[in-house]
Amino acid sequence: MIIPGEVAVWARDYLFAARMHLRGNLDPRPPSLTGPPGARVHVVLIPGVVERWPFMEPLGRKLAAAGLGVHFVPDLGRNLAPVLESVPIVGRVVDQVAAAHPNAMIVLVGHSKGGLIGKRLMVDRALHPDRPQPTGLVALATPFAGSSRAWLIRGAAIREFDPSNAMLRALAAEPSADARIHVVLPRIDPHVPGNEVPEGMQGVRLRASGHFRPLATAEAAQAVLHAIDALTS
């Protein structure tokens, strides 16, 4: 059930999402934001489902202003492919960043589904120590345990977040990367009600609400920066 306090959150959230969808559909240019040269830490920004890379740009600007190298994954498109198919796409960007910046640390920053992709990538990469290894992952509004509202929207891309989904269960059963994952959760997330920090991970809860809007707030950016500092210090 949708509680009364969520109605305003839904409205503001979808207004922000509509603006970002419009931007992504009308502006075909590739990402140009890269951050300062010679940065000690480079981040790879992984969007959520149905989100093109511009969804991550407001956060990316704040991270670049803080001195981090910033990289997007435009080849994900609207990120509708299953998580397991998206992992190698993000992995190629990690490899490119590692080749261009061999002395830098790489941190994944994933929104919603992007956090699931990021964890799966870290778990898989640990089995291949000869390949570039992300230092850690910051997951913003990620449904690691799924969402009880996944059934409300048709389509395989959303049903992947059903709590009974085999991919989610397999990912939850892989704790090897959890100590290197920091979670940032909105106060109220209408898409993932009751979302909590999984056991074994560290996390904070924001004062602000919304599934999408925190991508553009100073509070969320500061929380992400604190998490990156903890992972790379």
PDB file of C-alpha atoms in Angstrom:
ATOM      1  CA  MET A   1       0.000   0.000   0.000  1.00  0.00           C
ATOM      2  CA  ILE A   2       1.089   3.581  -0.666  1.00  0.00           C
ATOM      3  CA  ILE A   3       1.019   5.587   2.542  1.00  0.00           C
ATOM      4  CA  PRO A   4      -0.179   9.235   2.415  1.00  0.00           C
ATOM      5  CA  GLY A   5       3.282  10.653   3.100  1.00  0.00           C
ATOM      6  CA  GLU A   6       4.622   9.027  -0.047  1.00  0.00           C
ATOM      7  CA  VAL A   7       2.310  10.839  -2.468  1.00  0.00           C
ATOM      8  CA  ALA A   8       4.288  14.084  -2.455  1.00  0.00           C
ATOM      9  CA  VAL A   9       7.531  12.107  -2.664  1.00  0.00           C
ATOM     10  CA  TRP A  10       6.246  10.279  -5.756  1.00  0.00           C
ATOM     11  CA  ALA A  11       5.260  13.575  -7.400  1.00  0.00           C
ATOM     12  CA  ARG A  12       8.609  15.302  -6.845  1.00  0.00           C
ATOM     13  CA  ASP A  13      10.491  12.145  -7.764  1.00  0.00           C
ATOM     14  CA  TYR A  14       8.735  11.695 -11.099  1.00  0.00           C
ATOM     15  CA  LEU A  15       9.047  15.374 -11.962  1.00  0.00           C
ATOM     16  CA  PHE A  16      12.819  15.063 -11.614  1.00  0.00           C
ATOM     17  CA  ALA A  17      12.854  11.767 -13.540  1.00  0.00           C
ATOM     18  CA  ALA A  18      10.783  13.293 -16.357  1.00  0.00           C
ATOM     19  CA  ARG A  19      13.281  16.125 -16.749  1.00  0.00           C
ATOM     20  CA  MET A  20      16.182  13.698 -16.897  1.00  0.00           C
ATOM     21  CA  HIS A  21      14.401  11.445 -19.405  1.00  0.00           C
ATOM     22  CA  LEU A  22      13.708  14.492 -21.589  1.00  0.00           C
ATOM     23  CA  ARG A  23      17.325  15.532 -21.397  1.00  0.00           C
ATOM     24  CA  GLY A  24      18.534  12.040 -22.290  1.00  0.00           C
ATOM     25  CA  ASN A  25      16.166  11.715 -25.242  1.00  0.00           C
ATOM     26  CA  LEU A  26      16.726  15.169 -26.736  1.00  0.00           C
ATOM     27  CA  ASP A  27      20.479  15.498 -26.297  1.00  0.00           C
ATOM     28  CA  PRO A  28      22.332  12.713 -28.168  1.00  0.00           C
ATOM     29  CA  ARG A  29      25.797  14.026 -27.345  1.00  0.00           C
ATOM     30  CA  PRO A  30      28.157  11.641 -25.526  1.00  0.00           C
ATOM     31  CA  PRO A  31      29.309  12.523 -22.005  1.00  0.00           C
ATOM     32  CA  SER A  32      32.031  15.153 -21.827  1.00  0.00           C
ATOM     33  CA  LEU A  33      32.497  15.442 -18.062  1.00  0.00           C
ATOM     34  CA  THR A  34      35.762  13.768 -17.014  1.00  0.00           C
ATOM     35  CA  GLY A  35      36.943  15.547 -13.858  1.00  0.00           C
ATOM     36  CA  PRO A  36      40.450  16.852 -13.206  1.00  0.00           C
ATOM     37  CA  PRO A  37      43.468  15.187 -14.853  1.00  0.00           C
ATOM     38  CA  GLY A  38      45.686  13.174 -12.554  1.00  0.00           C
ATOM     39  CA  ALA A  39      42.962  12.410 -10.012  1.00  0.00           C
ATOM     40  CA  ARG A  40      43.897   9.850  -7.342  1.00  0.00           C
ATOM     41  CA  VAL A  41      40.417   8.291  -7.476  1.00  0.00           C
ATOM     42  CA  HIS A  42      38.271   7.701 -10.553  1.00  0.00           C
ATOM     43  CA  VAL A  43      34.601   6.794 -10.321  1.00  0.00           C
ATOM     44  CA  VAL A  44      32.486   4.837 -12.795  1.00  0.00           C
ATOM     45  CA  LEU A  45      28.851   5.963 -12.579  1.00  0.00           C
ATOM     46  CA  ILE A  46      26.306   3.194 -13.223  1.00  0.00           C
ATOM     47  CA  PRO A  47      22.679   4.303 -13.727  1.00  0.00           C
ATOM     48  CA  GLY A  48      19.535   2.460 -12.690  1.00  0.00           C
ATOM     49  CA  VAL A  49      16.953   0.723 -14.825  1.00  0.00           C
ATOM     50  CA  VAL A  50      15.380   2.813 -17.627  1.00  0.00           C
ATOM     51  CA  GLU A  51      17.984   5.514 -16.927  1.00  0.00           C
ATOM     52  CA  ARG A  52      20.346   6.787 -19.574  1.00  0.00           C
ATOM     53  CA  TRP A  53      23.729   8.085 -18.461  1.00  0.00           C
ATOM     54  CA  PRO A  54      22.530  11.745 -17.998  1.00  0.00           C
ATOM     55  CA  PHE A  55      20.663  10.634 -14.847  1.00  0.00           C
ATOM     56  CA  MET A  56      24.080  10.339 -13.212  1.00  0.00           C
ATOM     57  CA  GLU A  57      25.441  13.649 -14.485  1.00  0.00           C
ATOM     58  CA  PRO A  58      24.225  15.903 -11.601  1.00  0.00           C
ATOM     59  CA  LEU A  59      26.023  13.641  -9.144  1.00  0.00           C
ATOM     60  CA  GLY A  60      28.997  13.368 -11.480  1.00  0.00           C
ATOM     61  CA  ARG A  61      29.418  17.146 -11.558  1.00  0.00           C
ATOM     62  CA  LYS A  62      29.614  17.289  -7.775  1.00  0.00           C
ATOM     63  CA  LEU A  63      32.139  14.459  -7.655  1.00  0.00           C
ATOM     64  CA  ALA A  64      34.292  16.100 -10.321  1.00  0.00           C
ATOM     65  CA  ALA A  65      34.197  19.391  -8.403  1.00  0.00           C
ATOM     66  CA  ALA A  66      35.547  17.461  -5.399  1.00  0.00           C
ATOM     67  CA  GLY A  67      38.580  16.357  -7.421  1.00  0.00           C
ATOM     68  CA  LEU A  68      37.530  12.917  -8.666  1.00  0.00           C
ATOM     69  CA  GLY A  69      37.842  11.561 -12.176  1.00  0.00           C
ATOM     70  CA  VAL A  70      34.367  10.806 -13.533  1.00  0.00           C
ATOM     71  CA  HIS A  71      33.326   8.218 -16.125  1.00  0.00           C
ATOM     72  CA  PHE A  72      29.908   7.208 -17.486  1.00  0.00           C
ATOM     73  CA  VAL A  73      28.644   4.044 -19.217  1.00  0.00           C
ATOM     74  CA  PRO A  74      26.618   5.280 -22.214  1.00  0.00           C
ATOM     75  CA  ASP A  75      26.699   1.807 -23.822  1.00  0.00           C
ATOM     76  CA  LEU A  76      24.167   0.643 -21.216  1.00  0.00           C
ATOM     77  CA  GLY A  77      21.539   2.692 -23.073  1.00  0.00           C
ATOM     78  CA  ARG A  78      18.383   2.665 -20.940  1.00  0.00           C
ATOM     79  CA  ASN A  79      19.840  -0.153 -18.844  1.00  0.00           C
ATOM     80  CA  LEU A  80      17.055  -2.586 -19.691  1.00  0.00           C
ATOM     81  CA  ALA A  81      19.234  -5.672 -20.156  1.00  0.00           C
ATOM     82  CA  PRO A  82      19.439  -8.195 -17.304  1.00  0.00           C
ATOM     83  CA  VAL A  83      22.036  -7.476 -14.629  1.00  0.00           C
ATOM     84  CA  LEU A  84      24.258 -10.344 -15.750  1.00  0.00           C
ATOM     85  CA  GLU A  85      24.361  -8.993 -19.307  1.00  0.00           C
ATOM     86  CA  SER A  86      25.176  -5.472 -18.105  1.00  0.00           C
ATOM     87  CA  VAL A  87      28.183  -6.487 -16.017  1.00  0.00           C
ATOM     88  CA  PRO A  88      30.626  -6.934 -18.936  1.00  0.00           C
ATOM     89  CA  ILE A  89      29.556  -3.577 -20.396  1.00  0.00           C
ATOM     90  CA  VAL A  90      30.538  -1.823 -17.174  1.00  0.00           C
ATOM     91  CA  GLY A  91      33.614  -4.022 -16.943  1.00  0.00           C
ATOM     92  CA  ARG A  92      34.897  -2.677 -20.246  1.00  0.00           C
ATOM     93  CA  VAL A  93      34.721   0.873 -18.877  1.00  0.00           C
ATOM     94  CA  VAL A  94      36.609  -0.232 -15.753  1.00  0.00           C
ATOM     95  CA  ASP A  95      39.296  -1.746 -17.979  1.00  0.00           C
ATOM     96  CA  GLN A  96      39.538   1.445 -20.031  1.00  0.00           C
ATOM     97  CA  VAL A  97      39.854   3.625 -16.940  1.00  0.00           C
ATOM     98  CA  ALA A  98      42.497   1.319 -15.460  1.00  0.00           C
ATOM     99  CA  ALA A  99      44.509   1.379 -18.691  1.00  0.00           C
ATOM    100  CA  ALA A 100      44.363   5.185 -18.931  1.00  0.00           C
ATOM    101  CA  HIS A 101      45.018   5.776 -15.210  1.00  0.00           C
ATOM    102  CA  PRO A 102      47.143   2.851 -13.990  1.00  0.00           C
ATOM    103  CA  ASN A 103      48.009   4.466 -10.649  1.00  0.00           C
ATOM    104  CA  ALA A 104      44.479   5.505  -9.719  1.00  0.00           C
ATOM    105  CA  MET A 105      41.907   3.709  -7.579  1.00  0.00           C
ATOM    106  CA  ILE A 106      38.558   2.958  -9.215  1.00  0.00           C
ATOM    107  CA  VAL A 107      35.313   3.180  -7.264  1.00  0.00           C
ATOM    108  CA  LEU A 108      31.946   2.169  -8.709  1.00  0.00           C
ATOM    109  CA  VAL A 109      28.981   4.407  -7.897  1.00  0.00           C
ATOM    110  CA  GLY A 110      25.675   2.776  -8.767  1.00  0.00           C
ATOM    111  CA  HIS A 111      22.124   4.056  -8.549  1.00  0.00           C
ATOM    112  CA  SER A 112      19.406   1.481  -7.881  1.00  0.00           C
ATOM    113  CA  LYS A 113      20.030  -1.368 -10.383  1.00  0.00           C
ATOM    114  CA  GLY A 114      23.479   0.107 -10.931  1.00  0.00           C
ATOM    115  CA  GLY A 115      24.435  -1.021  -7.430  1.00  0.00           C
ATOM    116  CA  LEU A 116      23.448  -4.606  -8.259  1.00  0.00           C
ATOM    117  CA  ILE A 117      25.567  -4.481 -11.409  1.00  0.00           C
ATOM    118  CA  GLY A 118      28.451  -3.048  -9.406  1.00  0.00           C
ATOM    119  CA  LYS A 119      28.389  -5.771  -6.752  1.00  0.00           C
ATOM    120  CA  ARG A 120      28.135  -8.523  -9.353  1.00  0.00           C
ATOM    121  CA  LEU A 121      31.126  -7.034 -11.170  1.00  0.00           C
ATOM    122  CA  MET A 122      33.234  -6.940  -7.995  1.00  0.00           C
ATOM    123  CA  VAL A 123      32.321 -10.523  -7.085  1.00  0.00           C
ATOM    124  CA  ASP A 124      33.156 -11.762 -10.576  1.00  0.00           C
ATOM    125  CA  ARG A 125      36.394  -9.749 -10.851  1.00  0.00           C
ATOM    126  CA  ALA A 126      37.701 -11.223  -7.600  1.00  0.00           C
ATOM    127  CA  LEU A 127      37.855 -14.569  -9.411  1.00  0.00           C
ATOM    128  CA  HIS A 128      40.239 -13.026 -11.964  1.00  0.00           C
ATOM    129  CA  PRO A 129      42.946 -11.195  -9.991  1.00  0.00           C
ATOM    130  CA  ASP A 130      44.872 -10.440 -13.190  1.00  0.00           C
ATOM    131  CA  ARG A 131      42.128  -8.009 -14.277  1.00  0.00           C
ATOM    132  CA  PRO A 132      41.571  -4.475 -12.895  1.00  0.00           C
ATOM    133  CA  GLN A 133      39.813  -4.617  -9.519  1.00  0.00           C
ATOM    134  CA  PRO A 134      37.463  -1.840  -8.328  1.00  0.00           C
ATOM    135  CA  THR A 135      38.415  -0.625  -4.868  1.00  0.00           C
ATOM    136  CA  GLY A 136      34.788  -0.556  -3.790  1.00  0.00           C
ATOM    137  CA  LEU A 137      31.197   0.366  -4.534  1.00  0.00           C
ATOM    138  CA  VAL A 138      28.864   3.111  -3.326  1.00  0.00           C
ATOM    139  CA  ALA A 139      25.267   2.005  -3.889  1.00  0.00           C
ATOM    140  CA  LEU A 140      22.553   4.688  -3.825  1.00  0.00           C
ATOM    141  CA  ALA A 141      18.947   3.478  -3.349  1.00  0.00           C
ATOM    142  CA  THR A 142      19.881  -0.039  -4.455  1.00  0.00           C
ATOM    143  CA  PRO A 143      17.317  -2.825  -3.815  1.00  0.00           C
ATOM    144  CA  PHE A 144      19.750  -5.552  -2.749  1.00  0.00           C
ATOM    145  CA  ALA A 145      16.826  -7.499  -1.265  1.00  0.00           C
ATOM    146  CA  GLY A 146      14.468  -6.572  -4.097  1.00  0.00           C
ATOM    147  CA  SER A 147      11.347  -4.458  -3.920  1.00  0.00           C
ATOM    148  CA  SER A 148       7.896  -5.481  -2.757  1.00  0.00           C
ATOM    149  CA  ARG A 149       6.478  -3.156  -5.443  1.00  0.00           C
ATOM    150  CA  ALA A 150       8.247  -4.739  -8.418  1.00  0.00           C
ATOM    151  CA  TRP A 151       5.022  -6.516  -9.341  1.00  0.00           C
ATOM    152  CA  LEU A 152       3.247  -3.193  -9.927  1.00  0.00           C
ATOM    153  CA  ILE A 153       5.092  -2.582 -13.216  1.00  0.00           C
ATOM    154  CA  ARG A 154       5.095  -5.047 -16.073  1.00  0.00           C
ATOM    155  CA  GLY A 155       8.257  -5.959 -17.933  1.00  0.00           C
ATOM    156  CA  ALA A 156      11.217  -8.243 -17.323  1.00  0.00           C
ATOM    157  CA  ALA A 157      13.518  -5.295 -16.587  1.00  0.00           C
ATOM    158  CA  ILE A 158      11.474  -4.431 -13.482  1.00  0.00           C
ATOM    159  CA  ARG A 159      10.463  -7.939 -12.460  1.00  0.00           C
ATOM    160  CA  GLU A 160      14.170  -8.654 -11.961  1.00  0.00           C
ATOM    161  CA  PHE A 161      13.750  -6.767  -8.670  1.00  0.00           C
ATOM    162  CA  ASP A 162      11.164  -9.207  -7.322  1.00  0.00           C
ATOM    163  CA  PRO A 163      12.491 -10.426  -3.956  1.00  0.00           C
ATOM    164  CA  SER A 164      12.179 -14.027  -5.145  1.00  0.00           C
ATOM    165  CA  ASN A 165      14.326 -13.425  -8.251  1.00  0.00           C
ATOM    166  CA  ALA A 166      17.133 -15.975  -8.636  1.00  0.00           C
ATOM    167  CA  MET A 167      19.712 -13.334  -9.599  1.00  0.00           C
ATOM    168  CA  LEU A 168      19.028 -11.332  -6.421  1.00  0.00           C
ATOM    169  CA  ARG A 169      19.178 -14.422  -4.244  1.00  0.00           C
ATOM    170  CA  ALA A 170      22.473 -15.536  -5.796  1.00  0.00           C
ATOM    171  CA  LEU A 171      23.947 -12.057  -5.341  1.00  0.00           C
ATOM    172  CA  ALA A 172      22.856 -11.924  -1.685  1.00  0.00           C
ATOM    173  CA  ALA A 173      24.552 -15.287  -1.127  1.00  0.00           C
ATOM    174  CA  GLU A 174      27.913 -13.796  -2.236  1.00  0.00           C
ATOM    175  CA  PRO A 175      29.258 -11.874   0.798  1.00  0.00           C
ATOM    176  CA  SER A 176      32.854 -11.607  -0.431  1.00  0.00           C
ATOM    177  CA  ALA A 177      32.497  -7.999  -1.648  1.00  0.00           C
ATOM    178  CA  ASP A 178      30.126  -6.724   1.047  1.00  0.00           C
ATOM    179  CA  ALA A 179      32.810  -5.167   3.256  1.00  0.00           C
ATOM    180  CA  ARG A 180      33.795  -2.953   0.304  1.00  0.00           C
ATOM    181  CA  ILE A 181      30.246  -1.701  -0.314  1.00  0.00           C
ATOM    182  CA  HIS A 182      28.808   1.461   1.239  1.00  0.00           C
ATOM    183  CA  VAL A 183      25.056   2.029   0.936  1.00  0.00           C
ATOM    184  CA  VAL A 184      23.277   5.406   0.779  1.00  0.00           C
ATOM    185  CA  LEU A 185      19.512   5.192   1.346  1.00  0.00           C
ATOM    186  CA  PRO A 186      16.805   7.882   1.033  1.00  0.00           C
ATOM    187  CA  ARG A 187      14.619   8.519   4.067  1.00  0.00           C
ATOM    188  CA  ILE A 188      11.559   7.403   2.075  1.00  0.00           C
ATOM    189  CA  ASP A 189      12.021   5.460  -1.149  1.00  0.00           C
ATOM    190  CA  PRO A 190       8.634   4.929  -2.846  1.00  0.00           C
ATOM    191  CA  HIS A 191      10.120   2.395  -5.251  1.00  0.00           C
ATOM    192  CA  VAL A 192      11.872   0.319  -2.601  1.00  0.00           C
ATOM    193  CA  PRO A 193       9.791   0.640   0.593  1.00  0.00           C
ATOM    194  CA  GLY A 194      11.495  -0.521   3.757  1.00  0.00           C
ATOM    195  CA  ASN A 195      14.922  -0.691   2.121  1.00  0.00           C
ATOM    196  CA  GLU A 196      17.653  -1.405   4.668  1.00  0.00           C
ATOM    197  CA  VAL A 197      21.446  -1.667   4.707  1.00  0.00           C
ATOM    198  CA  PRO A 198      22.289  -5.346   4.087  1.00  0.00           C
ATOM    199  CA  GLU A 199      24.233  -7.199   6.764  1.00  0.00           C
ATOM    200  CA  GLY A 200      27.961  -6.929   6.146  1.00  0.00           C
ATOM    201  CA  MET A 201      27.747  -3.573   4.343  1.00  0.00           C
ATOM    202  CA  GLN A 202      28.056  -0.082   5.787  1.00  0.00           C
ATOM    203  CA  GLY A 203      25.493   2.610   5.123  1.00  0.00           C
ATOM    204  CA  VAL A 204      23.793   5.880   5.939  1.00  0.00           C
ATOM    205  CA  ARG A 205      20.252   7.175   5.561  1.00  0.00           C
ATOM    206  CA  LEU A 206      19.613  10.602   4.076  1.00  0.00           C
ATOM    207  CA  ARG A 207      17.233  13.230   5.425  1.00  0.00           C
ATOM    208  CA  ALA A 208      15.849  13.646   1.892  1.00  0.00           C
ATOM    209  CA  SER A 209      13.352  11.278   0.267  1.00  0.00           C
ATOM    210  CA  GLY A 210      12.848   9.956  -3.242  1.00  0.00           C
ATOM    211  CA  HIS A 211      14.303   7.241  -5.448  1.00  0.00           C
ATOM    212  CA  PHE A 212      15.624   9.558  -8.184  1.00  0.00           C
ATOM    213  CA  ARG A 213      15.916  13.050  -6.693  1.00  0.00           C
ATOM    214  CA  PRO A 214      18.872  12.277  -4.397  1.00  0.00           C
ATOM    215  CA  LEU A 215      20.991  11.975  -7.547  1.00  0.00           C
ATOM    216  CA  ALA A 216      20.966  15.780  -7.696  1.00  0.00           C
ATOM    217  CA  THR A 217      21.113  16.749  -4.013  1.00  0.00           C
ATOM    218  CA  ALA A 218      24.144  18.108  -2.190  1.00  0.00           C
ATOM    219  CA  GLU A 219      23.329  15.874   0.788  1.00  0.00           C
ATOM    220  CA  ALA A 220      23.532  12.672  -1.254  1.00  0.00           C
ATOM    221  CA  ALA A 221      26.699  13.828  -3.033  1.00  0.00           C
ATOM    222  CA  GLN A 222      28.334  14.502   0.329  1.00  0.00           C
ATOM    223  CA  ALA A 223      27.329  11.054   1.576  1.00  0.00           C
ATOM    224  CA  VAL A 224      28.784   9.476  -1.571  1.00  0.00           C
ATOM    225  CA  LEU A 225      32.018  11.447  -1.129  1.00  0.00           C
ATOM    226  CA  HIS A 226      32.323  10.346   2.508  1.00  0.00           C
ATOM    227  CA  ALA A 227      31.823   6.735   1.417  1.00  0.00           C
ATOM    228  CA  ILE A 228      34.460   7.064  -1.314  1.00  0.00           C
ATOM    229  CA  ASP A 229      36.894   8.564   1.200  1.00  0.00           C
ATOM    230  CA  ALA A 230      36.314   5.618   3.543  1.00  0.00           C
ATOM    231  CA  LEU A 231      36.851   3.108   0.747  1.00  0.00           C
ATOM    232  CA  THR A 232      40.034   4.714  -0.568  1.00  0.00           C
ATOM    233  CA  SER A 233      41.750   5.998   2.579  1.00  0.00           C
TER     234      SER A 233
END
